[in-house]
Coordinates of C-alpha atoms and ligand atoms in Angstrom, one line a residue:
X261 CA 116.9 -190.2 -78.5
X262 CA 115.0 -187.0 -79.7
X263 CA 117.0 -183.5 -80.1
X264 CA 114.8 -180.5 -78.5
X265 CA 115.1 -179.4 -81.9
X266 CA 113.1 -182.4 -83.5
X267 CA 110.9 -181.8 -80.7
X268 CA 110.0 -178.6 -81.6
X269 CA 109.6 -179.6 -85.5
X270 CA 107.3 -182.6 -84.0
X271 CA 105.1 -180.0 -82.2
X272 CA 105.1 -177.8 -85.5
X273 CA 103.5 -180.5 -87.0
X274 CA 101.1 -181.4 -84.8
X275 CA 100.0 -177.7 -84.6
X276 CA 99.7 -177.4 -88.4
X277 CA 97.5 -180.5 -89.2
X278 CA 95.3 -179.3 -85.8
X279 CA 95.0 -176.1 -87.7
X280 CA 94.4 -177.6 -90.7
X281 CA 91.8 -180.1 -89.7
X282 CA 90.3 -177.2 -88.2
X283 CA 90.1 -175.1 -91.3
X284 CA 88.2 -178.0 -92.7
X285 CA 86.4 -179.0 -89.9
X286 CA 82.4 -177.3 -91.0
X287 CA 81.4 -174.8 -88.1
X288 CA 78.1 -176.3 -86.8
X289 CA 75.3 -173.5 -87.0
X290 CA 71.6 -173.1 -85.8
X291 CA 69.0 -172.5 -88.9
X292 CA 68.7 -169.0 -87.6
X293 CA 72.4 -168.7 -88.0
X294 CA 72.6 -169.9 -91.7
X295 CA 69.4 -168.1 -93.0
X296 CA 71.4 -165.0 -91.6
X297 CA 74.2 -165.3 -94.1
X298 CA 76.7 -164.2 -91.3
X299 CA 78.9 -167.1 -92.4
X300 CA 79.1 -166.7 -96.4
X301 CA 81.6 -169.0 -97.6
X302 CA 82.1 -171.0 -95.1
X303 CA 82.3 -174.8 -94.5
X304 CA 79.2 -175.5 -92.2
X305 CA 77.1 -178.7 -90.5
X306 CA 73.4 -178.0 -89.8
X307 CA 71.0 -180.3 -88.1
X308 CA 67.6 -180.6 -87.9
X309 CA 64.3 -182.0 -89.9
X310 CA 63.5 -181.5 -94.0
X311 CA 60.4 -179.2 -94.2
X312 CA 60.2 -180.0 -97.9
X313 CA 62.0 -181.7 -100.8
X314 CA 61.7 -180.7 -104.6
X315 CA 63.8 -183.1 -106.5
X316 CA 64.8 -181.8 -109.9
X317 CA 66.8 -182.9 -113.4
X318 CA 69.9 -181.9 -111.8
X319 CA 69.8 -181.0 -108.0
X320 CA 67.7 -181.3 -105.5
X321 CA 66.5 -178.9 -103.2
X322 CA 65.5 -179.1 -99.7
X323 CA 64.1 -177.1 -96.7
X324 CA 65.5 -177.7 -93.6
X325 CA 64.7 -176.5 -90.3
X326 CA 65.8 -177.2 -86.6
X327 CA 63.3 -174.7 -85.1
X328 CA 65.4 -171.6 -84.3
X329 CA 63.7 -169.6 -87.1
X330 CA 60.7 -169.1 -88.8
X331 CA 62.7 -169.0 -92.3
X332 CA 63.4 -172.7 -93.2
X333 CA 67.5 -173.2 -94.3
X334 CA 67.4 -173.9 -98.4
X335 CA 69.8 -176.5 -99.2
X336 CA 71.2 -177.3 -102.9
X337 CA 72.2 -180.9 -103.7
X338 CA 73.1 -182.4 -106.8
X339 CA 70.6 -185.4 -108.1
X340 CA 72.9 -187.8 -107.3
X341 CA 73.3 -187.0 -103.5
X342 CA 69.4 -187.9 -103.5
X343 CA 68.1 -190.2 -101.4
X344 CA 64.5 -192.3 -101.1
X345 CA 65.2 -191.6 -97.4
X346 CA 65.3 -188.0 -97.7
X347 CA 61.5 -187.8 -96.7
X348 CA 59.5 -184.9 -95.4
X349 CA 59.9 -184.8 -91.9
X350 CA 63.2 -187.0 -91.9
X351 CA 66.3 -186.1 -89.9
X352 CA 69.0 -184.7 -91.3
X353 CA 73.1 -183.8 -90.8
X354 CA 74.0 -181.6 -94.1
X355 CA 77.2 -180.4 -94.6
X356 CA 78.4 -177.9 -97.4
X357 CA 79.0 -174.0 -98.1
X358 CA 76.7 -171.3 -97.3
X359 CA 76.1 -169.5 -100.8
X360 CA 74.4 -166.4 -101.7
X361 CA 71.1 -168.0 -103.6
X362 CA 69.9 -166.7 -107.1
X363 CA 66.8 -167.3 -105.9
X364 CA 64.7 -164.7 -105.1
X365 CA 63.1 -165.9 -101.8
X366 CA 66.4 -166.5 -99.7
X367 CA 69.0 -164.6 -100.0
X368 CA 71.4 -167.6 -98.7
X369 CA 71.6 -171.6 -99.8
X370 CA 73.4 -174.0 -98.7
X371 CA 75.4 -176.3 -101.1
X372 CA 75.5 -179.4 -99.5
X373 CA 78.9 -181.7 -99.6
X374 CA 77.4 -184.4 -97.6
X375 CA 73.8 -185.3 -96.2
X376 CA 73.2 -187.4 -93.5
X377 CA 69.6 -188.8 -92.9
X378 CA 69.9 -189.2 -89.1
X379 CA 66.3 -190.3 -88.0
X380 CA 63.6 -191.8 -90.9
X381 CA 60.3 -190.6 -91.3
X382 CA 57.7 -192.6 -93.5
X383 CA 55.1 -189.9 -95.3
X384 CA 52.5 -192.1 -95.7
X385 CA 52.1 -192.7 -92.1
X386 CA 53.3 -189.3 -90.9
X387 CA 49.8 -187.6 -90.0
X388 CA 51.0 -184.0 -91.9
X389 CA 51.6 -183.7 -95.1
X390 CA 53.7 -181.9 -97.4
X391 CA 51.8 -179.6 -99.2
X392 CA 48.5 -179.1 -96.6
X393 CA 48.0 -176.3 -94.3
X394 CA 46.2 -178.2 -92.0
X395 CA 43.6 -176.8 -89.4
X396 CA 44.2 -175.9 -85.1
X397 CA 41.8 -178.4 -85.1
X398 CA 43.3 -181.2 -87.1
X399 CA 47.1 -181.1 -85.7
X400 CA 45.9 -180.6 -82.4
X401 CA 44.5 -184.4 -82.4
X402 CA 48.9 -184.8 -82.3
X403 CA 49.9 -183.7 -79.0
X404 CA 53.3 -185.8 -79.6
X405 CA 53.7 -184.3 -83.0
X406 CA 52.3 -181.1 -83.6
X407 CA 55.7 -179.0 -82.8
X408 CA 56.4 -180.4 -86.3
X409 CA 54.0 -178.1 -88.2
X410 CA 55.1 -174.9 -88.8
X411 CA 51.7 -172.9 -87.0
X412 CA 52.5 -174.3 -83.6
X413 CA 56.3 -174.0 -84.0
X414 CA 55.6 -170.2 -84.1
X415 CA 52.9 -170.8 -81.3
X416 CA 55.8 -172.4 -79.4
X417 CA 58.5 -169.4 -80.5
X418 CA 56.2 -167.0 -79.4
X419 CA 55.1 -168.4 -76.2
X420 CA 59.1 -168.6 -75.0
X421 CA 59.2 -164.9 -75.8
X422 CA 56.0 -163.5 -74.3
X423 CA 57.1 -165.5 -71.2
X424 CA 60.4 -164.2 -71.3
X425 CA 59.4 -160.6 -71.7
X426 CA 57.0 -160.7 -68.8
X427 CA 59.9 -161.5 -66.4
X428 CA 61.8 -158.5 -67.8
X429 CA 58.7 -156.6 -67.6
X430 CA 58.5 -156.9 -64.0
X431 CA 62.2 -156.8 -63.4
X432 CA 62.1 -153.6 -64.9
X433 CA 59.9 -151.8 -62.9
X434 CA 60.8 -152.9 -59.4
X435 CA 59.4 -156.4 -58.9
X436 CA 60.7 -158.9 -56.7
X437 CA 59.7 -162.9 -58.0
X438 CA 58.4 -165.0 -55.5
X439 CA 58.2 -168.3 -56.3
X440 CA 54.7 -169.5 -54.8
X441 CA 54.0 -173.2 -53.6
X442 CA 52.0 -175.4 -55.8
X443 CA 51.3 -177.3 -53.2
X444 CA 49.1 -175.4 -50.6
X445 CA 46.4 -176.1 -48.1
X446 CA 44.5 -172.4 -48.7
X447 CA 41.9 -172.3 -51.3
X448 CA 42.5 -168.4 -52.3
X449 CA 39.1 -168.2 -54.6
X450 CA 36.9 -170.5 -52.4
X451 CA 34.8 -171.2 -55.4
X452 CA 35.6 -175.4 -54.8
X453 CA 37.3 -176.0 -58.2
X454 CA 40.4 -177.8 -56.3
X455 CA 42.8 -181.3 -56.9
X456 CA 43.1 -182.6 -53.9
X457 CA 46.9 -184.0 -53.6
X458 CA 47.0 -187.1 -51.7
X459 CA 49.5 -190.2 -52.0
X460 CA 47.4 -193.6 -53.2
X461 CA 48.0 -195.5 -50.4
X462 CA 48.2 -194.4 -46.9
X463 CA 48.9 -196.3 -44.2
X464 CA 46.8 -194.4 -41.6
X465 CA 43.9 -192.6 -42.1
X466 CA 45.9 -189.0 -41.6
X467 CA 46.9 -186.5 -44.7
X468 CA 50.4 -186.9 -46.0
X469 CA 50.8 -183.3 -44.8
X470 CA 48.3 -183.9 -41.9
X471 CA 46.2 -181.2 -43.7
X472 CA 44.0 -181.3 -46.5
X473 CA 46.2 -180.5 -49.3
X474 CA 45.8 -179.2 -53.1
X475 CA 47.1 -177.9 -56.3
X476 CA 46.8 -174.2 -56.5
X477 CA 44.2 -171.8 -57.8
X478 CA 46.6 -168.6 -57.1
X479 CA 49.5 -167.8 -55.7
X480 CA 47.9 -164.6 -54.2
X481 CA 47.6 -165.0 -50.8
X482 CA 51.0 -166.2 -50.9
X483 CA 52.0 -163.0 -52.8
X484 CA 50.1 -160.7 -49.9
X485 CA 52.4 -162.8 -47.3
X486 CA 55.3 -161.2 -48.9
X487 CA 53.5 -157.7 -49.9
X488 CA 54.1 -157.1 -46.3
X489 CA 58.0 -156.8 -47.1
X490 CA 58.7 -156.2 -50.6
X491 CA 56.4 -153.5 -52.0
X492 CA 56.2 -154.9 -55.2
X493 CA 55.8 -158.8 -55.8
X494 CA 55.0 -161.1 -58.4
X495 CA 54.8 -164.4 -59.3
X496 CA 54.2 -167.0 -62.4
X497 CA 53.9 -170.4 -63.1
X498 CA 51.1 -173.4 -63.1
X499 CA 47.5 -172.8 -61.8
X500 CA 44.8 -175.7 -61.2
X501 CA 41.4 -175.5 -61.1
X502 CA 39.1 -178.7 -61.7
X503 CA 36.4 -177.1 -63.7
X504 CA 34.7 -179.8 -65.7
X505 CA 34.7 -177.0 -68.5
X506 CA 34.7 -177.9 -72.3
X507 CA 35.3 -174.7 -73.2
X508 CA 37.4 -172.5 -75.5
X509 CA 38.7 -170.4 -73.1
X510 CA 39.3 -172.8 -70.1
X511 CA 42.1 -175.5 -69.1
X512 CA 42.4 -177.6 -65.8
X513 CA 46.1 -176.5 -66.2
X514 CA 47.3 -173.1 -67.2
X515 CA 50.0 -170.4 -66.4
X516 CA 48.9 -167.2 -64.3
X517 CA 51.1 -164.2 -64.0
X518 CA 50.4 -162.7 -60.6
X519 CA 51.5 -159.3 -59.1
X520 CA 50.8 -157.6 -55.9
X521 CA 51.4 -153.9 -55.2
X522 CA 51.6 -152.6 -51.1
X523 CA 50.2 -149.0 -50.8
X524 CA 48.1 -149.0 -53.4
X525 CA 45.1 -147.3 -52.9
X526 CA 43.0 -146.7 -55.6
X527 CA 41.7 -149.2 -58.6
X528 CA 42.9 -146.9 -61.3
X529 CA 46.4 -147.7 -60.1
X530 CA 45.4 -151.0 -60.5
X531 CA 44.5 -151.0 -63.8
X532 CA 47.4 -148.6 -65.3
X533 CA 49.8 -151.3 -64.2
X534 CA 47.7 -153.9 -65.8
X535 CA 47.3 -152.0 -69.3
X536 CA 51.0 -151.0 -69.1
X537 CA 52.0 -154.5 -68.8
X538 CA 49.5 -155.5 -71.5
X539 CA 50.7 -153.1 -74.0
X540 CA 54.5 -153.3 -73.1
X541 CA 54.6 -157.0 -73.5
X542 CA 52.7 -157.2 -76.3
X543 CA 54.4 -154.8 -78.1
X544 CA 57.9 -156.4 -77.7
X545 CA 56.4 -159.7 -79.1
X546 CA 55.2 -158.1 -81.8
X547 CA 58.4 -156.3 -82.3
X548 CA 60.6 -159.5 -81.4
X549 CA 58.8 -162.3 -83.2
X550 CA 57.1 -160.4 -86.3
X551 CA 57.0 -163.6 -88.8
X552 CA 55.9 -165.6 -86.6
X553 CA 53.2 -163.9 -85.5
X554 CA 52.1 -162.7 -88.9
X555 CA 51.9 -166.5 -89.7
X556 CA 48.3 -165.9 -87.4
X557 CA 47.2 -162.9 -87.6
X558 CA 47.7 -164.1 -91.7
X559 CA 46.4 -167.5 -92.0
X560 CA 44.6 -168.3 -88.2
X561 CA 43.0 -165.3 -87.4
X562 CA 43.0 -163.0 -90.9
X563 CA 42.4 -159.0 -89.8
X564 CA 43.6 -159.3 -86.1
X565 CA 46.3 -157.5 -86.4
X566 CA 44.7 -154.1 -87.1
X567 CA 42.2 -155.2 -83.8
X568 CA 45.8 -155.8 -82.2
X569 CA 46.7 -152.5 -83.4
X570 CA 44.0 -150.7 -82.4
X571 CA 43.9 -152.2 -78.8
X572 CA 47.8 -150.9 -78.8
X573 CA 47.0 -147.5 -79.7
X574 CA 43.6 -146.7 -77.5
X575 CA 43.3 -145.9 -73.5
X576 CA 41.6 -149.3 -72.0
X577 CA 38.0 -147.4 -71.0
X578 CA 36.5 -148.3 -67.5
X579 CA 33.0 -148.7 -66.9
X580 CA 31.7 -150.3 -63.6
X581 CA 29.8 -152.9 -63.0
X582 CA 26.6 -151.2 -62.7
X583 CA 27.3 -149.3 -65.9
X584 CA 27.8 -152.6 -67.2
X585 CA 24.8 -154.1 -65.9
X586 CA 22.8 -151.2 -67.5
X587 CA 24.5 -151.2 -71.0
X588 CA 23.3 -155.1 -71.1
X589 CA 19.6 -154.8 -69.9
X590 CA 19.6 -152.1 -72.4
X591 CA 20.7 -154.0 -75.3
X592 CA 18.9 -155.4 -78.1
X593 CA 20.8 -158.9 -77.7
X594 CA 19.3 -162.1 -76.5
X595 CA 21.6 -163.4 -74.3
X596 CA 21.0 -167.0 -73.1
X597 CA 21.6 -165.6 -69.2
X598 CA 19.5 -163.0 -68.3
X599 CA 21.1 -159.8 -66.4
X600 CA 20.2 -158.1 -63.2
X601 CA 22.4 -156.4 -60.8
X602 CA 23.8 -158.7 -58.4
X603 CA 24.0 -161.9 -61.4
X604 CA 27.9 -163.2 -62.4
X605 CA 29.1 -162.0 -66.0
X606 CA 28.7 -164.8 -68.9
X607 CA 31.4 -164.7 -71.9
X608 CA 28.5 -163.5 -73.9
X609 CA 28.0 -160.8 -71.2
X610 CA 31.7 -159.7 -71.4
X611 CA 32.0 -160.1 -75.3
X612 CA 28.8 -157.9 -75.7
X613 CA 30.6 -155.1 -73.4
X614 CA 33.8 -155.1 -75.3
X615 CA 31.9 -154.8 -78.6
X616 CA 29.9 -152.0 -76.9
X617 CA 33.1 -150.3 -75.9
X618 CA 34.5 -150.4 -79.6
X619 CA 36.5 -153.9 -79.6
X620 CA 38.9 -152.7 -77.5
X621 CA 40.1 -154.5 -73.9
X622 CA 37.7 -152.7 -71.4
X623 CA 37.8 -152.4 -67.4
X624 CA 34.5 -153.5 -65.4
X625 CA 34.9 -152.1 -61.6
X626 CA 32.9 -152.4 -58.5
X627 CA 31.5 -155.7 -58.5
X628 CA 28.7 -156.5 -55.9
X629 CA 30.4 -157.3 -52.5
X630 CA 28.9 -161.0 -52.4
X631 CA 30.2 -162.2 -55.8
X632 CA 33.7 -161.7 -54.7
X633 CA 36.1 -163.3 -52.4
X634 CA 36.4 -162.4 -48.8
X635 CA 40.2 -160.5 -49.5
X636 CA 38.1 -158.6 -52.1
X637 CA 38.2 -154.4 -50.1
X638 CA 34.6 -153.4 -49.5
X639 CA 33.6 -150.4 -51.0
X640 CA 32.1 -148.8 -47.5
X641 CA 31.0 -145.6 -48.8
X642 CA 28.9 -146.8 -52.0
X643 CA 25.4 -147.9 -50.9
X644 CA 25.0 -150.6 -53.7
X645 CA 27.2 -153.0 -51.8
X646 CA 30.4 -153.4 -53.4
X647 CA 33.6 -154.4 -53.4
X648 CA 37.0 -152.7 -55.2
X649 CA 37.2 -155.4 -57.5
X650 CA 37.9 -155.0 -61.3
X651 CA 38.2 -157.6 -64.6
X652 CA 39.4 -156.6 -68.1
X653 CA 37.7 -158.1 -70.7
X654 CA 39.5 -158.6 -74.0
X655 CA 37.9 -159.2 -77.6
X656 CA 37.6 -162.5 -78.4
X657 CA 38.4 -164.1 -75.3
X658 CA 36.3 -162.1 -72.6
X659 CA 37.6 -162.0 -69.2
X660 CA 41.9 -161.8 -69.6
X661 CA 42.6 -160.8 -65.9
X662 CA 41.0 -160.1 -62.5
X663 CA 42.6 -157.9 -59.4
X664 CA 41.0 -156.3 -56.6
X665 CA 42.4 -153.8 -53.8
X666 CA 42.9 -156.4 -51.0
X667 CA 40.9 -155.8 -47.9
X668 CA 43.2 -154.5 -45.5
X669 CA 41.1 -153.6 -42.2
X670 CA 41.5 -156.2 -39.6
X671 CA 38.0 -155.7 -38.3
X672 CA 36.2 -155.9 -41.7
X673 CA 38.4 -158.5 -42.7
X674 CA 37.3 -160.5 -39.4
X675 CA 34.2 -160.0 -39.8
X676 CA 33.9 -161.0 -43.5
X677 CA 35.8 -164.4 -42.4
X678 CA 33.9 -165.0 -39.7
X679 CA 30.3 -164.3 -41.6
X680 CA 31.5 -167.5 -43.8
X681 CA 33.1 -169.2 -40.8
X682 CA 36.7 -169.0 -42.3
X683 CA 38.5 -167.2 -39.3
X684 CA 40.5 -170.1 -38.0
X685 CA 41.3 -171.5 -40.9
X686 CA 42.5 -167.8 -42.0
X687 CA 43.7 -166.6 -38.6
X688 CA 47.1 -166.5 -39.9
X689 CA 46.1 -164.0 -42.8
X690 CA 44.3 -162.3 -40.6
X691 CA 47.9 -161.4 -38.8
X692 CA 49.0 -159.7 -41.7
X693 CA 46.3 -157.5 -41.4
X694 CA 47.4 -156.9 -37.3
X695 CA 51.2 -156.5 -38.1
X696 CA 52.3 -153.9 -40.4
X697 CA 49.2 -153.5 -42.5
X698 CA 49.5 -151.8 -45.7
X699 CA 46.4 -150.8 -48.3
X700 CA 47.4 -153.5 -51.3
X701 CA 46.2 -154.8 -54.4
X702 CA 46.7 -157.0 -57.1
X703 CA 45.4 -159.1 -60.1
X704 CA 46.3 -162.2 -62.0
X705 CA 46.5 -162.3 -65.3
X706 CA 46.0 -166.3 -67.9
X707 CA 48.7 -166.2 -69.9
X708 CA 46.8 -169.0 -72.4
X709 CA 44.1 -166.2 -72.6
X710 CA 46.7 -163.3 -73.1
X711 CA 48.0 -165.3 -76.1
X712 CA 44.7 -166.2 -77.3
X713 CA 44.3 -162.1 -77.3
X714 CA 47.3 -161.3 -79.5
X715 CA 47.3 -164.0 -82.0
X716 CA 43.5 -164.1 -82.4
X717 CA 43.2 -167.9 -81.8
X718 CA 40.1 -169.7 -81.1
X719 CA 40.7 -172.1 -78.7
X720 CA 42.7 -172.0 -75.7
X721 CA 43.8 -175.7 -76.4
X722 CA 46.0 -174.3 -79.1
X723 CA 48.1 -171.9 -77.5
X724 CA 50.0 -174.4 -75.0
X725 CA 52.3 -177.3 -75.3
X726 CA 50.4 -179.9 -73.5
X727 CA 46.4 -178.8 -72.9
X728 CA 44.8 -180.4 -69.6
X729 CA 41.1 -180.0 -69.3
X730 CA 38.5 -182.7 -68.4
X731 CA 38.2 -186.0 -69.4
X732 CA 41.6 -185.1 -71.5
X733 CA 45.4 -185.7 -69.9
X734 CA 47.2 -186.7 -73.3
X735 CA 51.2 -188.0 -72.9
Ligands
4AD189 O1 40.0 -164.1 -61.9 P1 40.8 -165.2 -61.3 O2 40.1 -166.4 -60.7 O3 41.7 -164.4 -60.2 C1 42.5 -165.0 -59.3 O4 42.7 -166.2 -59.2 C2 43.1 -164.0 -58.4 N1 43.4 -164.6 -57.1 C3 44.3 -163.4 -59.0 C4 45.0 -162.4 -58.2 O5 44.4 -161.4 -57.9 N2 46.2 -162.6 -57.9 O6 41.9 -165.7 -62.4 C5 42.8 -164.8 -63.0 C6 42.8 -165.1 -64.5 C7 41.5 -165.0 -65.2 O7 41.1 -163.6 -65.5 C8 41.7 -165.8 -66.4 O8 42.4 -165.0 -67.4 C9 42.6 -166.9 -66.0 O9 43.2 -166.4 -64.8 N3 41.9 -168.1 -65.7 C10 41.9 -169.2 -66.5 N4 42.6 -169.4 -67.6 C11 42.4 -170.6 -68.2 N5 41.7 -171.6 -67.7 C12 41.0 -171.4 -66.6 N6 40.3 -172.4 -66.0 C13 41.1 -170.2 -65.9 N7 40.6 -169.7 -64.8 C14 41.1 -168.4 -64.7

């Protein structure tokens, strides 16, 4: 029979060897945790994948990193606690006690008790390799791997932040997120660059959703739907557009950020919201993730950060399209496509202008009516034709974003649908325009491009996780 007194001493116990195990127990910390010292002294378990190994006389060292941090975790081991397992790129568990380091490049070491190798990783086969700093072009042949190499980790680190700070940015000055179908039967740009979305096998000959039915271009006209409630909307996620496009600065897949503004009237308004965003977001980035970014603008893109500075520090100049037109006829440059007014803008067209303007992100307005979508406002009063339609063109990428004010006069509107026989399929747009009509405008803005912009990189292909262009769907 047990006395409540025993029973007491028996719980006593049981507390003291829980707190005791506890004591002992090592606090399990992120990389970014240990490399911040916070927990000198303590008994800790880190996890994630060696970086490097220097095997020595009398320790070994070891760089580990689980990426939470640009700065890899240094941890101290004594010769015999080596391992022919402890590869680059292995696993690892390490246990031990966070120490200040003598060393001069960490301030922080961790002396490791234990180390676990959790997952293998042969070197010869691995595809990187210790000591190379290997090119975009080489690790991007890796799709499944390349998250391993420090460059693309920072890509990656970045990415989650810029992404992250555009929500806020918008959340911050008013705008409502509207989460846009990707899955739509309106083609918003009418330029034919659309996935169909069909099932493989159907068993009669109608459309799964009895309409013809595709991936997304934009999720403008979805955003105008909802512009005639909330004066301030945005939106961000996937676009598709099946352009059989090779090139550095297009994907079949990418992300577009998307606002729309009611009672807007004017294309400078326009543009101050995008160069506000622009600067805002790329500013926190820069502030936010500083090493990581460094790691491009010091070994990608060497002297792109004082361009980045530059473009920080300068009003975005506007020039329209005619101006533009002009500054390119006059120019001593053979361009592959000739210019006249009325012609589309090339990237060389659009790289020439922001070289012209001082290699800073420039604003081209007023585009010829006819090269412009039918929401695109027409510019009634200007005897050249146009409509209140503006890009900005960035250095080293060209185009980053386009917007227009959205044409908001039912009978224009009609009658620009029904000149390209579009007013059925577009009847219910044009309600919008008969109930509650507000002047509007927005613009949509590639977020692979954006990125490209800050860090300076070459090719689109290297600033997201899993690039989809044509003839290319890898994993
Ligand atoms: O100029 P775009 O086609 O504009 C629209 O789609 C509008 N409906 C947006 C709006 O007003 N809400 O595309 C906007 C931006 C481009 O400036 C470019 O940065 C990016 O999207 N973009 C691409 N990025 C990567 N790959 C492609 N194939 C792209 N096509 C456009």
């Amino acid at each position: 029979m047990f006395s409540v007194a025993s029973s007491a001493a028996g719980h006593r116990r049981i507390l003291s060897s829980i707190r005791h195990y506890c004591k002992r127990a090592p606090k399990k910390l992120r990389i970014s945790e240990a490399v911040s010292g916070s927990e000198l002294g303590t008994n800790i378990k880190v996890q994630g994948w060696v970086r490097s190994v220097r095997p020595q006389k009398k320790n070994l060292f070891l760089h580990v990193n689980d990426g939470s941090s640009t700065k890899h975790l240094q941890i101290v081991a004594s010769s015999e606690q080596s391992d022919p397992l402890l590869t680059f790129g292995s696993a690892v568990e390490v246990t031990g006690v966070l120490k200040k380091s003598t060393h001069q490049k960490q301030p922080f070491e961790l002396e490791a008790h234990q180390i676990h190798v959790i997952g293998e990783c042969n070197p010869v086969d691995f595809p990187f390799k210790i000591k190379d700093r290997h090119s975009m072009e080489y690790i991007r042949q890796f799709p499944h791997l390349r998250c391993r190499t420090n460059v693309f980790s920072s890509l990656l680190r970045i990415r989650g932040e810029a992404s992250t700070t555009i929500h806020t940015y918008f959340k911050e000055n008013g705008y409502i997120q509207i989460h846009t179908p990707i899955i739509t039967s309106n083609d918003c740009e009418g330029a034919g660059e659309l996935f169909h979305v069909e099932p493989p096998s159907m068993e009669t000959d109608e459309n799964f959703f009895s309409v013809p039915a595709f991936l997304t271009v934009s999720g403008q006209l979805h955003l105008e739907v909802m512009s005639g409630a909330f004066s301030k909307v945005y939106t961000f996620g996937p676009t598709f557009r099946a352009e059989n496009s090779q090139s550095r600065r297009h994907l079949a897949e990418f992300y577009m950020v998307e606002a729309e503004v009611s009672f807007m009237q004017s294309l400078e308004d326009l543009t101050k919201v995008m160069e506000d965003l622009f600067k805002s977001v790329t500013e926190h980035v820069l502030a936010q993730c500083a090493e990581d970014v460094d790691l491009f603008h010091k070994h990608v893109s060497p002297g792109h950060r004082d361009t980045i500075n530059v473009m920080l520090t300068k009003r975005f100049p506007t020039i329209t399209y005619s101006e533009a037109i002009d500054i390119l006829n006059h120019s001593s440059e053979k361009f592959i496509f000739p210019t006249q007014w009325g012609c589309d803008l090339q990237t060389e067209h659009e790289k020439y202008l922001v070289k012209h303007c001082g290699n800073i992100p420039v604003f081209v307005t007023d585009y010829p009516y006819d090269l412009k979508p039918f929401y695109a406002r027409h510019n009634k009063d200007d005897p050249e034709h146009t409509a209140a339609a503006v890009d900005l063109l960035v250095p080293g990428v060209g185009e980053l974003c386009g917007g227009s004010l959205r044409e908001e006069r039912l009978d224009v509107l009609r009658a620009r649908l029904e000149e390209v026989g579009l007013e059925h399929t577009y009847s219910w747009y044009l309600d919008l325009r008969r109930f509650g009509s507000v002047p509007h405008g927005g613009f949509g803005l590639g977020f692979e491009r954006y990125l490209q912009c800050i860090l300076g990189v070459d090719n689109i292909k290297d600033v997201i996780p899993f690039p989809r262009f044509s003839r290319s769907c890898l994993l």
